[in-house]
mmCIF file with all atom_site columns, C-alpha atoms in Angstrom:
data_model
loop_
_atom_site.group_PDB
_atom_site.id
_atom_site.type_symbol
_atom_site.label_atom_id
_atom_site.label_alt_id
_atom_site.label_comp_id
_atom_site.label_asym_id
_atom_site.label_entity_id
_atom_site.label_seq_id
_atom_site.pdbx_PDB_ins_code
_atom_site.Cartn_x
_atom_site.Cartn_y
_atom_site.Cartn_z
_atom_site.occupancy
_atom_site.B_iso_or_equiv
_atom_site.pdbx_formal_charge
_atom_site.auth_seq_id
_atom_site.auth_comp_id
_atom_site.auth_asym_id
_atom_site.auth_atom_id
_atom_site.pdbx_PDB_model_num
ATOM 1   C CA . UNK Q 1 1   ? 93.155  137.113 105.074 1.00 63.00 ? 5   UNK Q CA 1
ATOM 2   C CA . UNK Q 1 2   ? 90.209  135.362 103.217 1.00 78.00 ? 6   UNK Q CA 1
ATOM 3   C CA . UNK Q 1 3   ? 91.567  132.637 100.761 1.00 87.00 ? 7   UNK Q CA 1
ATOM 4   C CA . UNK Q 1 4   ? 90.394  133.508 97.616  1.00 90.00 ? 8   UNK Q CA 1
ATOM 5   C CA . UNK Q 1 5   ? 88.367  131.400 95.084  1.00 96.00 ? 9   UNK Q CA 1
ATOM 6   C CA . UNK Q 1 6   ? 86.667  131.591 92.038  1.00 96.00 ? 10  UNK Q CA 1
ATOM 7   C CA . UNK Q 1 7   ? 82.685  131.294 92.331  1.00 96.00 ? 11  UNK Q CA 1
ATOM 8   C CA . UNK Q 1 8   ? 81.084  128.696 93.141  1.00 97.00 ? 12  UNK Q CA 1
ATOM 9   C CA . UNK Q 1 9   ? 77.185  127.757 93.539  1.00 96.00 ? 13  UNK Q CA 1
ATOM 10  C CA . UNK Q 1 10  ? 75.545  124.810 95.128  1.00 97.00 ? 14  UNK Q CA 1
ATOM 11  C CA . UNK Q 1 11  ? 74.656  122.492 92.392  1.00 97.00 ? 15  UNK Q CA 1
ATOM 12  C CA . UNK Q 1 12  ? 77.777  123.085 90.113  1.00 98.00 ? 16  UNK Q CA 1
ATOM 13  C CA . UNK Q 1 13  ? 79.560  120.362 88.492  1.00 98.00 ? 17  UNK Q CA 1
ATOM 14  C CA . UNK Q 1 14  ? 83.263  121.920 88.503  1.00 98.00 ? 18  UNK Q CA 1
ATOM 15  C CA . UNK Q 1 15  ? 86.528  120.314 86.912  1.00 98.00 ? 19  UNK Q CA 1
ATOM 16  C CA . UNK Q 1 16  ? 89.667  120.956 88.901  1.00 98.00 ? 20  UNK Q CA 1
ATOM 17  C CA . UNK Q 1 17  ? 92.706  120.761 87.432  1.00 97.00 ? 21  UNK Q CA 1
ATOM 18  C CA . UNK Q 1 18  ? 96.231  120.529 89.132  1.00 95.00 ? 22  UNK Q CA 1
ATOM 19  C CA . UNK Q 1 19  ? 99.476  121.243 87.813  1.00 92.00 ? 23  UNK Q CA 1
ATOM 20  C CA . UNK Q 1 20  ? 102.754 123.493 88.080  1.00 92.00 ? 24  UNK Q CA 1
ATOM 21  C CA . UNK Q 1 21  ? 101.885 124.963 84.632  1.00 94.00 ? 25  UNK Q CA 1
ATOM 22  C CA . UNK Q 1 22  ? 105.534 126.048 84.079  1.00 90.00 ? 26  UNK Q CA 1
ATOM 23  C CA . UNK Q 1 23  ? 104.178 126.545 81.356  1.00 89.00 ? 27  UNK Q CA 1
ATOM 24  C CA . UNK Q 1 24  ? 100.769 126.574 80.597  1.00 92.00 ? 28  UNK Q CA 1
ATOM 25  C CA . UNK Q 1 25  ? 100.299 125.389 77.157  1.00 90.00 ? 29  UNK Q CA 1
ATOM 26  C CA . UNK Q 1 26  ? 97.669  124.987 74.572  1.00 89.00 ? 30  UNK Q CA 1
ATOM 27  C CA . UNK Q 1 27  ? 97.432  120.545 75.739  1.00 88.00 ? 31  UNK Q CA 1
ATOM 28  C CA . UNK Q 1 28  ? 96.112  122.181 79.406  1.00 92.00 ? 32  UNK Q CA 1
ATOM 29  C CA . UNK Q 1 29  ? 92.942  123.961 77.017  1.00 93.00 ? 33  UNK Q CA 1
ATOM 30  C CA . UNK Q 1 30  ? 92.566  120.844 75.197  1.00 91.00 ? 34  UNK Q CA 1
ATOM 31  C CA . UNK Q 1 31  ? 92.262  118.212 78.214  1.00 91.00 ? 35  UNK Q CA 1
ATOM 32  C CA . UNK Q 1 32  ? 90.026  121.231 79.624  1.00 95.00 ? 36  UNK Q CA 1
ATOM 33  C CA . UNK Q 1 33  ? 87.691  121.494 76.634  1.00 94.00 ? 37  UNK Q CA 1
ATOM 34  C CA . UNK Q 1 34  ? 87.406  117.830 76.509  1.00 94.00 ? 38  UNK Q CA 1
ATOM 35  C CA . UNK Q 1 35  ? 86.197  117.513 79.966  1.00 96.00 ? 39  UNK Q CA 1
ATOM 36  C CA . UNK Q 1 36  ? 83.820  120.096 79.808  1.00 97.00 ? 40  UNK Q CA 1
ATOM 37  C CA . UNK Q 1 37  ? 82.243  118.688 76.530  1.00 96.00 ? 41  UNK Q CA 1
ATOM 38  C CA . UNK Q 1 38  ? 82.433  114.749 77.963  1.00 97.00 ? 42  UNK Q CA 1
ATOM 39  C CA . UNK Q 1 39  ? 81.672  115.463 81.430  1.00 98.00 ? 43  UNK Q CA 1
ATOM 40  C CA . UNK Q 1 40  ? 78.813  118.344 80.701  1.00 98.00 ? 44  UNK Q CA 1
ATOM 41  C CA . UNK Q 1 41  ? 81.155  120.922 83.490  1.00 98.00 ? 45  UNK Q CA 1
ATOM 42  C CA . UNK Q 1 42  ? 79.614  124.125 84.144  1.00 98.00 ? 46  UNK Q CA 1
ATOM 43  C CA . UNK Q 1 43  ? 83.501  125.217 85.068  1.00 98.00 ? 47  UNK Q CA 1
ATOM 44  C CA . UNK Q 1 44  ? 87.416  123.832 85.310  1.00 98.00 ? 48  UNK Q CA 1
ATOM 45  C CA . UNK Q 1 45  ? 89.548  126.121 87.805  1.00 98.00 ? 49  UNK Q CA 1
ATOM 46  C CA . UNK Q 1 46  ? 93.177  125.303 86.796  1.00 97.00 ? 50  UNK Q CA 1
ATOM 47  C CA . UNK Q 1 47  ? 94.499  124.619 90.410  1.00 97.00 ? 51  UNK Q CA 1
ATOM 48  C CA . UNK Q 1 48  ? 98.399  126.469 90.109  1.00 95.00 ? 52  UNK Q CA 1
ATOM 49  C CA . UNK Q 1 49  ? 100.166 124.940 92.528  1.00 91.00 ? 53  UNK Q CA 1
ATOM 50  C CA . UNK Q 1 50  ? 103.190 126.388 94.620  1.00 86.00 ? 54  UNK Q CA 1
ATOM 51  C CA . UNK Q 1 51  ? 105.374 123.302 93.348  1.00 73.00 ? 55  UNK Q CA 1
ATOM 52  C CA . UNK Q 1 52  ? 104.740 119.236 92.887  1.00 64.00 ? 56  UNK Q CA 1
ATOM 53  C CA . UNK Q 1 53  ? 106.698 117.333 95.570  1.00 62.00 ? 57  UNK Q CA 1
ATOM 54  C CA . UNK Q 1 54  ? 107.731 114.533 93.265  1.00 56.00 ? 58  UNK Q CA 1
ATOM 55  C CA . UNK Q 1 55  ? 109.652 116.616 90.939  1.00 57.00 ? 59  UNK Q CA 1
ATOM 56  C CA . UNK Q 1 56  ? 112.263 119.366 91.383  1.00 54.00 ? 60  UNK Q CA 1
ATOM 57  C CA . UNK Q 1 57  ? 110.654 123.106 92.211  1.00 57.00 ? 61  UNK Q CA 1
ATOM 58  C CA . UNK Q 1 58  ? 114.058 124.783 92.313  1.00 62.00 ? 62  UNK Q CA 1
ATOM 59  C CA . UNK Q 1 59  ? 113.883 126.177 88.581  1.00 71.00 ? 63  UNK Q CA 1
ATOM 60  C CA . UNK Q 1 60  ? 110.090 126.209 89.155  1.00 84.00 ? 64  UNK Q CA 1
ATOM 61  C CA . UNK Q 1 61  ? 108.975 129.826 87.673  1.00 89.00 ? 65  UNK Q CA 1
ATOM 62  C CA . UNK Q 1 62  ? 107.262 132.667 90.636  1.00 89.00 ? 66  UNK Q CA 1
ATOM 63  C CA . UNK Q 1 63  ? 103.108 131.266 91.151  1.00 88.00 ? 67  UNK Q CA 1
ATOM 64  C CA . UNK Q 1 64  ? 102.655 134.945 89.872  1.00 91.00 ? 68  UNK Q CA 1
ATOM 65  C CA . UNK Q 1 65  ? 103.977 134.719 86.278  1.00 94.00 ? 69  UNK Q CA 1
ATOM 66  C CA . UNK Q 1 66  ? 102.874 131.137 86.387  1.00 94.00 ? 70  UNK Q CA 1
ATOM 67  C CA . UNK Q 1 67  ? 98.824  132.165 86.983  1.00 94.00 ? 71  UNK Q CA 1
ATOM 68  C CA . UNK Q 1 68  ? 99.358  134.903 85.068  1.00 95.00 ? 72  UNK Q CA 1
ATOM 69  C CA . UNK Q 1 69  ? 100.691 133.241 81.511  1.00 95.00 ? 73  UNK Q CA 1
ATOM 70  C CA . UNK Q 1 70  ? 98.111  130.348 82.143  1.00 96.00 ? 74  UNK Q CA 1
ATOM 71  C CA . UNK Q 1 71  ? 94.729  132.644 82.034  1.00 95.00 ? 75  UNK Q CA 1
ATOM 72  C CA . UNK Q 1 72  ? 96.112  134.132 79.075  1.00 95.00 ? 76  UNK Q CA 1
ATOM 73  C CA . UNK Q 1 73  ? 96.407  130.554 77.362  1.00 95.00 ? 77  UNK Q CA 1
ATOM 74  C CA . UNK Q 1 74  ? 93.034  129.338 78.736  1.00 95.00 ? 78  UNK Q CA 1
ATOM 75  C CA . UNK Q 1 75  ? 91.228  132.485 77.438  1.00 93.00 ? 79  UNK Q CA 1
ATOM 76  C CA . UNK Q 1 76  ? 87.985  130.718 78.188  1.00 96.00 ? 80  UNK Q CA 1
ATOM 77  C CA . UNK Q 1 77  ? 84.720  132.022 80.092  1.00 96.00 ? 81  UNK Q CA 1
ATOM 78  C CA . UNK Q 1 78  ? 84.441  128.485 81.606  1.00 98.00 ? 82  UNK Q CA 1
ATOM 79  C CA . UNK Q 1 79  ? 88.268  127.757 82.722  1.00 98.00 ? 83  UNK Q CA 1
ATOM 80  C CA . UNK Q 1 80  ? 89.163  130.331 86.141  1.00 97.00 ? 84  UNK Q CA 1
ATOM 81  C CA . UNK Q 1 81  ? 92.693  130.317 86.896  1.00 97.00 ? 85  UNK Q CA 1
ATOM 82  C CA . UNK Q 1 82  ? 94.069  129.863 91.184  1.00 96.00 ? 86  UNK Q CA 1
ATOM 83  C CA . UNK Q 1 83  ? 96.346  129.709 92.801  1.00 94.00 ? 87  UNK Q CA 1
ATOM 84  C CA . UNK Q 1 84  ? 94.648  129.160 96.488  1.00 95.00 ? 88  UNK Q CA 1
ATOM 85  C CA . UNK Q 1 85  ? 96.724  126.361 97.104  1.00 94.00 ? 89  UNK Q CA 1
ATOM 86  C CA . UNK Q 1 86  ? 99.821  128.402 98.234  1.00 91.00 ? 90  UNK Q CA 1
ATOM 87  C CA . UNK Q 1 87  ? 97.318  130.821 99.988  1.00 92.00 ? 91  UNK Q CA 1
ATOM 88  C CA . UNK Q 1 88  ? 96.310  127.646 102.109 1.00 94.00 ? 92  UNK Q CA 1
ATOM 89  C CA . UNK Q 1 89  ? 99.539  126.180 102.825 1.00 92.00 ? 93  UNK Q CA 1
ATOM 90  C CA . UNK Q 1 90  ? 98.725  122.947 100.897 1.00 93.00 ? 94  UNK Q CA 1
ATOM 91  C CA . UNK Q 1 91  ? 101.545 120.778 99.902  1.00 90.00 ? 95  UNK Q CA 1
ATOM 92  C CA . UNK Q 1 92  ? 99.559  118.089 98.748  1.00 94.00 ? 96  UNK Q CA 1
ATOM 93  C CA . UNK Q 1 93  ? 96.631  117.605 96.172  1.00 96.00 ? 97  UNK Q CA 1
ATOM 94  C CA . UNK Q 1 94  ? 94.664  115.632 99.229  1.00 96.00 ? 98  UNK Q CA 1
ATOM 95  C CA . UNK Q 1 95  ? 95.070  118.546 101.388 1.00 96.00 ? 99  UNK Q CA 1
ATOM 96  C CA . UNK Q 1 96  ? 93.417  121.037 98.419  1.00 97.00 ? 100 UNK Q CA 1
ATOM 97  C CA . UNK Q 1 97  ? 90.864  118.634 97.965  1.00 98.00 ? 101 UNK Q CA 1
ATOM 98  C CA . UNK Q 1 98  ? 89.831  118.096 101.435 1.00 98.00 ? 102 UNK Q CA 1
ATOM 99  C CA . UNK Q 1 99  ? 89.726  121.962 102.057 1.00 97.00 ? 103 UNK Q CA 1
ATOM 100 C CA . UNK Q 1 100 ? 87.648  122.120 98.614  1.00 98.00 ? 104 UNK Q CA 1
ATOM 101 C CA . UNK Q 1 101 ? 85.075  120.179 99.418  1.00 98.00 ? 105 UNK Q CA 1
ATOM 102 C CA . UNK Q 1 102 ? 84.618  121.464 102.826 1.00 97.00 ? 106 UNK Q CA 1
ATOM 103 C CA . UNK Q 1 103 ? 84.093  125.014 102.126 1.00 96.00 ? 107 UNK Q CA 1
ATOM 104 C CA . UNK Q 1 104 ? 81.736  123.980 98.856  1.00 97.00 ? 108 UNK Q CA 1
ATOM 105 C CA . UNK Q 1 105 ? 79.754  120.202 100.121 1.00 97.00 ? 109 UNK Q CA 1
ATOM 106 C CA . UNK Q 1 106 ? 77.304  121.260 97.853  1.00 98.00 ? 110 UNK Q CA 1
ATOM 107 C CA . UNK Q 1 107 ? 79.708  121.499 94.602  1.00 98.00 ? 111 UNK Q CA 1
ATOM 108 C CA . UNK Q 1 108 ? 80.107  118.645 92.325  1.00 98.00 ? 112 UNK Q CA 1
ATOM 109 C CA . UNK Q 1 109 ? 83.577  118.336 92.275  1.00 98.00 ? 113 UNK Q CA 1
ATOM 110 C CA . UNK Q 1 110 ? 85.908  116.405 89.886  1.00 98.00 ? 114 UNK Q CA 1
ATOM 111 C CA . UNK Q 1 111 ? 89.577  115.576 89.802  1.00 98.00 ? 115 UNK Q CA 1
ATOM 112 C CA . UNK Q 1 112 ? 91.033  115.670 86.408  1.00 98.00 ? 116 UNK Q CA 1
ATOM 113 C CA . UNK Q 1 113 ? 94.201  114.485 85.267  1.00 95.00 ? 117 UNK Q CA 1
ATOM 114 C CA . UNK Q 1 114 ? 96.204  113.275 82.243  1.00 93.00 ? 118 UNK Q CA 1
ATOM 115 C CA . UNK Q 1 115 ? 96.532  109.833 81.519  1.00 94.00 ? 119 UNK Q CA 1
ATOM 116 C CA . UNK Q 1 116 ? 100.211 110.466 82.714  1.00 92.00 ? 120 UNK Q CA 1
ATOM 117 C CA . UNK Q 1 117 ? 100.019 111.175 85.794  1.00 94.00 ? 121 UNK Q CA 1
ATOM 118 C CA . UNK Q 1 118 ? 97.517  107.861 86.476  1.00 96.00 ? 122 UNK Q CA 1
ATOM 119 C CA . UNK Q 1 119 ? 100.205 105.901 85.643  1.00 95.00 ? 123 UNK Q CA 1
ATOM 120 C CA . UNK Q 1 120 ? 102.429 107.097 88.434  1.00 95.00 ? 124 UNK Q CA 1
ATOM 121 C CA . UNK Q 1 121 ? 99.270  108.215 90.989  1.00 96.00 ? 125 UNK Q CA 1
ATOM 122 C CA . UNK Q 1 122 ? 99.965  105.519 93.464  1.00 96.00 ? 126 UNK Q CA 1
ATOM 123 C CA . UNK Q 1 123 ? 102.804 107.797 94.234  1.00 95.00 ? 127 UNK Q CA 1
ATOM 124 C CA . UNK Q 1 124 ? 101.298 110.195 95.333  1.00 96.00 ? 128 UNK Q CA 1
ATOM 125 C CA . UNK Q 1 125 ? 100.671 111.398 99.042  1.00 94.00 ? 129 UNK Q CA 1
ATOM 126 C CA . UNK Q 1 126 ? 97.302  109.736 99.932  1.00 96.00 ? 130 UNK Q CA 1
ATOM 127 C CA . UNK Q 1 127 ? 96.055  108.731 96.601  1.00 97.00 ? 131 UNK Q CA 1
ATOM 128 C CA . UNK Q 1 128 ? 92.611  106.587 97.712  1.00 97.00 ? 132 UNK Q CA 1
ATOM 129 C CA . UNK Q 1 129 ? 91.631  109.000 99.585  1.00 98.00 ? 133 UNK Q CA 1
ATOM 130 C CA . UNK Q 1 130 ? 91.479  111.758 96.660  1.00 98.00 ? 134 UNK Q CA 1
ATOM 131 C CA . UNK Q 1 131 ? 89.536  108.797 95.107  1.00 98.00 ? 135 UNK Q CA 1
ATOM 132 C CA . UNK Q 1 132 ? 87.000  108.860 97.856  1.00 98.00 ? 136 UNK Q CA 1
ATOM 133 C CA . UNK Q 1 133 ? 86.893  112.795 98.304  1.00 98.00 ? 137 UNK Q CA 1
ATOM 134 C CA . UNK Q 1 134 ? 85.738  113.182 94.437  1.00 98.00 ? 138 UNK Q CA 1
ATOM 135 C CA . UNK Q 1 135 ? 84.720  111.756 91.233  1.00 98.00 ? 139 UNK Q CA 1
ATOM 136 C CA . UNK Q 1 136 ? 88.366  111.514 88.726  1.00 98.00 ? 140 UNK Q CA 1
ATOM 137 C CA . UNK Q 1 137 ? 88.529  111.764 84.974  1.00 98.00 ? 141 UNK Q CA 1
ATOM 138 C CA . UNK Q 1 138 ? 91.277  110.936 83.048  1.00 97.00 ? 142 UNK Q CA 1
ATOM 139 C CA . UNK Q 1 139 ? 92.326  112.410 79.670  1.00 95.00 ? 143 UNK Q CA 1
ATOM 140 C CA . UNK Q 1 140 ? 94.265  110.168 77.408  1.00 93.00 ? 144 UNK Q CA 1
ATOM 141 C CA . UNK Q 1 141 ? 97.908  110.845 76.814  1.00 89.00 ? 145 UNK Q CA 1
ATOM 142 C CA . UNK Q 1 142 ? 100.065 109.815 74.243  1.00 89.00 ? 146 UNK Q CA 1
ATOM 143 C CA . UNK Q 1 143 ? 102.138 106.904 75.146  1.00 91.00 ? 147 UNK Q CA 1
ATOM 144 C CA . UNK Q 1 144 ? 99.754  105.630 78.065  1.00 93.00 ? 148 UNK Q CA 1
ATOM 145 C CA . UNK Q 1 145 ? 96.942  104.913 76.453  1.00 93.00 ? 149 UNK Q CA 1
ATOM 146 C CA . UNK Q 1 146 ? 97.791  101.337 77.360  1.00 93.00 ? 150 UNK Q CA 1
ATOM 147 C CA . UNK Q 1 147 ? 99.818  101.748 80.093  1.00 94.00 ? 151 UNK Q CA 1
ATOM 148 C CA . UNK Q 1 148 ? 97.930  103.465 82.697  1.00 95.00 ? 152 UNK Q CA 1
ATOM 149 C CA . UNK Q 1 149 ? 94.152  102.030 83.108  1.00 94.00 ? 153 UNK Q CA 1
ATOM 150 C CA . UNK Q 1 150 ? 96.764  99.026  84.035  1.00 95.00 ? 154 UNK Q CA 1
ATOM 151 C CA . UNK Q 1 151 ? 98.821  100.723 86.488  1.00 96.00 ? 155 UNK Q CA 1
ATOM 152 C CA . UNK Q 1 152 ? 99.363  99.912  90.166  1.00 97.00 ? 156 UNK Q CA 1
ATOM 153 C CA . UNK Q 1 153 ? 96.194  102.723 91.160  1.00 97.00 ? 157 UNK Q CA 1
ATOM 154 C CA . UNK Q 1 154 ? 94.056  101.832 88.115  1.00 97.00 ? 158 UNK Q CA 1
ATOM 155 C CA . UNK Q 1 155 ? 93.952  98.382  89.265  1.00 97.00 ? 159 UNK Q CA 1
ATOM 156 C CA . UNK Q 1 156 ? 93.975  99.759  93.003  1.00 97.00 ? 160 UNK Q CA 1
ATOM 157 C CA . UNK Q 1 157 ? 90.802  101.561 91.970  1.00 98.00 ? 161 UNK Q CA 1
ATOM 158 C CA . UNK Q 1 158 ? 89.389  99.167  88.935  1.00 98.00 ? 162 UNK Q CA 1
ATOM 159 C CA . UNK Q 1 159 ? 86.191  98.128  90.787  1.00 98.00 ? 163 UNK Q CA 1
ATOM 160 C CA . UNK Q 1 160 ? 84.855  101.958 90.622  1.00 98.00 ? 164 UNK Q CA 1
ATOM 161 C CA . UNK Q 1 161 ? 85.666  102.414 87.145  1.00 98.00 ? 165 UNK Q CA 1
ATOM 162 C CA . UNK Q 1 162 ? 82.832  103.659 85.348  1.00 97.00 ? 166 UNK Q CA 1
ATOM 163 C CA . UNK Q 1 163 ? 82.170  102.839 81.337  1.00 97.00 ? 167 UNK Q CA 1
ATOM 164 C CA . UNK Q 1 164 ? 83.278  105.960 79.203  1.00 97.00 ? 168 UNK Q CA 1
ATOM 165 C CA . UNK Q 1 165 ? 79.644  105.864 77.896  1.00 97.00 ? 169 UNK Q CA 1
ATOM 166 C CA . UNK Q 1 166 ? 78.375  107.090 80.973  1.00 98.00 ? 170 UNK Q CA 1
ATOM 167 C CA . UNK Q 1 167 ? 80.950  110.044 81.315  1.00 98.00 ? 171 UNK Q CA 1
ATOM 168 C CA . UNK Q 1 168 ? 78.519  112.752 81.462  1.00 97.00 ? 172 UNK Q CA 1
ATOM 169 C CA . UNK Q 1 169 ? 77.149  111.413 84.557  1.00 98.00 ? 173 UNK Q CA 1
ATOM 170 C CA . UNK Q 1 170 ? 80.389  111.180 86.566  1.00 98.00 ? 174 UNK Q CA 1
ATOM 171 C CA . UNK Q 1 171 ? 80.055  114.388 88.417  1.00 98.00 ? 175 UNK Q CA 1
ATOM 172 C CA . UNK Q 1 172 ? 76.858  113.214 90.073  1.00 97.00 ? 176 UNK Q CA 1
ATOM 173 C CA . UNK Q 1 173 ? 77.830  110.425 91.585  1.00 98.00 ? 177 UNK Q CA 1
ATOM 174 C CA . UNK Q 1 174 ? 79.574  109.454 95.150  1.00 97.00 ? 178 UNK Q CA 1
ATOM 175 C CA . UNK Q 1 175 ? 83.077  109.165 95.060  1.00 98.00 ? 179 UNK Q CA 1
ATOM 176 C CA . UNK Q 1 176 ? 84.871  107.047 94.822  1.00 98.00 ? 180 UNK Q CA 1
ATOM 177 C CA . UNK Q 1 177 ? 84.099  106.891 90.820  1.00 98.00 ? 181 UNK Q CA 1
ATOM 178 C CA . UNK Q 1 178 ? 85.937  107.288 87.696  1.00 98.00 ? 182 UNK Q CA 1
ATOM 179 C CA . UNK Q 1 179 ? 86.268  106.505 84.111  1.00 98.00 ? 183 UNK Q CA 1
ATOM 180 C CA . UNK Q 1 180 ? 88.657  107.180 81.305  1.00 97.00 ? 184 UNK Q CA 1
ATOM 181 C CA . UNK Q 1 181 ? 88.408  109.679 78.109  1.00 96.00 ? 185 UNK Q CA 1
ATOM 182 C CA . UNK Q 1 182 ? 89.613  108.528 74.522  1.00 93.00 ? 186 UNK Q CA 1
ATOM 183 C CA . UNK Q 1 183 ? 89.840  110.514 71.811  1.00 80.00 ? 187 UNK Q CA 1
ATOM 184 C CA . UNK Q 1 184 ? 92.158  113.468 70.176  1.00 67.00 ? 188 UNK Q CA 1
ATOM 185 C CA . UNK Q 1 185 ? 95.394  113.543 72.086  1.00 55.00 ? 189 UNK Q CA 1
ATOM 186 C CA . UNK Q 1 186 ? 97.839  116.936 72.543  1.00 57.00 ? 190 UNK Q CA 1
ATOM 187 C CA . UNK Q 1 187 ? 101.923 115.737 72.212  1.00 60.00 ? 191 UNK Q CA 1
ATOM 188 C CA . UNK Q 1 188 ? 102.360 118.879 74.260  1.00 53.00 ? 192 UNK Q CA 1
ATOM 189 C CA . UNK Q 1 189 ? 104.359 118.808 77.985  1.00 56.00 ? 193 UNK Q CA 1
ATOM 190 C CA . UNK Q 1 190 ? 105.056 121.706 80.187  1.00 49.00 ? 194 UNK Q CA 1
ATOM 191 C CA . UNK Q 1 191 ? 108.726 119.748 80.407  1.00 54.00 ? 195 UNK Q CA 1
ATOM 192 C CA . UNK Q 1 192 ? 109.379 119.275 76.514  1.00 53.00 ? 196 UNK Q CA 1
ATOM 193 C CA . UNK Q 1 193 ? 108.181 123.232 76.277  1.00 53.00 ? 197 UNK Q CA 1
ATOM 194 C CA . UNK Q 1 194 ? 110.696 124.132 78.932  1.00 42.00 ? 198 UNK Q CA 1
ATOM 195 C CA . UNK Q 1 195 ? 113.410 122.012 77.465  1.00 52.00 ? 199 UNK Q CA 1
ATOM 196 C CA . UNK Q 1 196 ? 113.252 123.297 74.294  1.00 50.00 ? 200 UNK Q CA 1
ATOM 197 C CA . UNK Q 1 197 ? 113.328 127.129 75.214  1.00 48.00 ? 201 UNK Q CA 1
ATOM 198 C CA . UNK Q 1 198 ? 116.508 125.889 77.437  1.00 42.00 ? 202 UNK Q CA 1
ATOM 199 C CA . UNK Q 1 199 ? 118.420 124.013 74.299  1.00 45.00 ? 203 UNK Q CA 1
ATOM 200 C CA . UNK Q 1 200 ? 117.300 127.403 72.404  1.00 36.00 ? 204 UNK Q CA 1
ATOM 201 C CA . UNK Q 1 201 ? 118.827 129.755 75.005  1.00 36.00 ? 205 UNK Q CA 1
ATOM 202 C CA . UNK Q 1 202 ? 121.821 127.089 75.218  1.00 39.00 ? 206 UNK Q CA 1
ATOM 203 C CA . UNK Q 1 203 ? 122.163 127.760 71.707  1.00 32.00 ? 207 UNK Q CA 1
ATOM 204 C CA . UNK Q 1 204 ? 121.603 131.394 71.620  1.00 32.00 ? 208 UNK Q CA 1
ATOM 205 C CA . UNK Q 1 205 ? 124.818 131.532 73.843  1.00 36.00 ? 209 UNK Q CA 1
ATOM 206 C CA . UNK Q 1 206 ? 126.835 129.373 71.857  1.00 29.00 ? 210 UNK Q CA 1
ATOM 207 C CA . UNK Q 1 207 ? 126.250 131.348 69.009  1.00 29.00 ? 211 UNK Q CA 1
ATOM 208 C CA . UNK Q 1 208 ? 127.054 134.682 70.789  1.00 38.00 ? 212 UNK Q CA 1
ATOM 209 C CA . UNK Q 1 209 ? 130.265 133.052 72.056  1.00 37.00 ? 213 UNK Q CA 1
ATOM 210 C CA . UNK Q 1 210 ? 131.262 132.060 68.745  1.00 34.00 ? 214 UNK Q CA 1
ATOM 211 C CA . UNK Q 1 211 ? 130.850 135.452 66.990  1.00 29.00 ? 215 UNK Q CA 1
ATOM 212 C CA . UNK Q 1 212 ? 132.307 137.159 70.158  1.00 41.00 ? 216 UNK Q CA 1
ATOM 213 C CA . UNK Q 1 213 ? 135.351 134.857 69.583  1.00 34.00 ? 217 UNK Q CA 1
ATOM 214 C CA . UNK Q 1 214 ? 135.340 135.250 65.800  1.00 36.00 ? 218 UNK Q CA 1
ATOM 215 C CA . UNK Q 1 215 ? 135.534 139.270 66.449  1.00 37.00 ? 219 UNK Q CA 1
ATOM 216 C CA . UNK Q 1 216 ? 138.087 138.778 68.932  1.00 32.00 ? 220 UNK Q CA 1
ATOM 217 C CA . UNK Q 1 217 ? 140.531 136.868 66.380  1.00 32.00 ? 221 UNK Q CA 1
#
């Protein structure tokens, strides 16, 4: 069965971003309207991925409903929503990546990610070399805007930083290459999100309970 993709054309400079979005939330559009604006992206394909091995995927919500609420929050001509990733067997973001760039050689790819998950990128599975398969931009995040051009890969990968000036050439050039977006940050997490519709529902109950109770006496 052929994997399915949205289109791409030799010569495109397209923005892939990874995630679980469980759920996809307005901060995903922002970092996604910022790159396409700093990094002059003809697209972003937000890459929905079957689960992230570093954190728990047991309460992880079906890919289906996941791809599904996330087009309806990017609502953007320029942002395609996949999920090609569990279609491939991929468990890691090298192993997209590498099949990426192989079908499409001549698509200008780039990684994006928050500014979050540079500060904890050396952990993950074969890091330098998703630094030498594609360009990276990272989108500040409050609360490592400090912290993570410092971190253990930021320093790993300092000598290939590229000035923020020259952003909007970033897609063009060999990996390995990156640089790092300032500028208006989104407090919103897919985890605070899901945490506070569990604390609601936790509280939904107790309230239930108690007028169950109250009825009962």
């Amino acid at each position: 069965m052929p994997v399915r993709l949205p289109p791409a054309y030799p010569g495109m400079r397209i923005g892939l971003y990874g995630g679980s979005f469980d759920p996809a939330h307005a901060g995903h559009r922002h970092v996604s309207l910022v790159a396409l604006r700093r990094l002059g992206l003809d697209r972003i394909w937000w890459m929905v991925t079957p689960g992230n091995p570093l954190k728990d995927r047991d309460r992880l919500a079906p890919a289906t409903v996941r791809v599904a609420a996330a087009a309806l929050v990017a609502a953007h001509p320029q942002i395609a929503v996949t999920a090609f990733e569990s279609e491939i067997g991929a468990r890691y973001t090298r192993q997209s990546l590498r099949y990426l760039v192989s079908r499409h050689p001549a698509v200008h790819f780039v990684w994006l990610m928050g500014a979050d998950s540079l500060a904890g990128f050396h952990r993950w599975q074969g890091y330098r070399e998703i630094a030498e398969l594609m360009p990276i931009a990272v989108i500040d995040r409050p609360g490592y805007t400090l912290s993570a051009p410092v971190g253990r890969a930021a320093r790993a990968l300092a000598r290939w930083r590229l000035p923020e000036r020259d952003a909007a050439t970033l897609a063009d050039r060999a990996a390995p290459a990156w640089t790092f977006l300032h500028g208006p940050r989104s407090q919103l997490s897919s985890t605070a999100i899901r945490r506070m519709g569990e604390n609601r529902a936790g509280l939904l109950k107790t309230t239930r309970d108690d007028i169950n109770l109250g009825q009962v006496g």
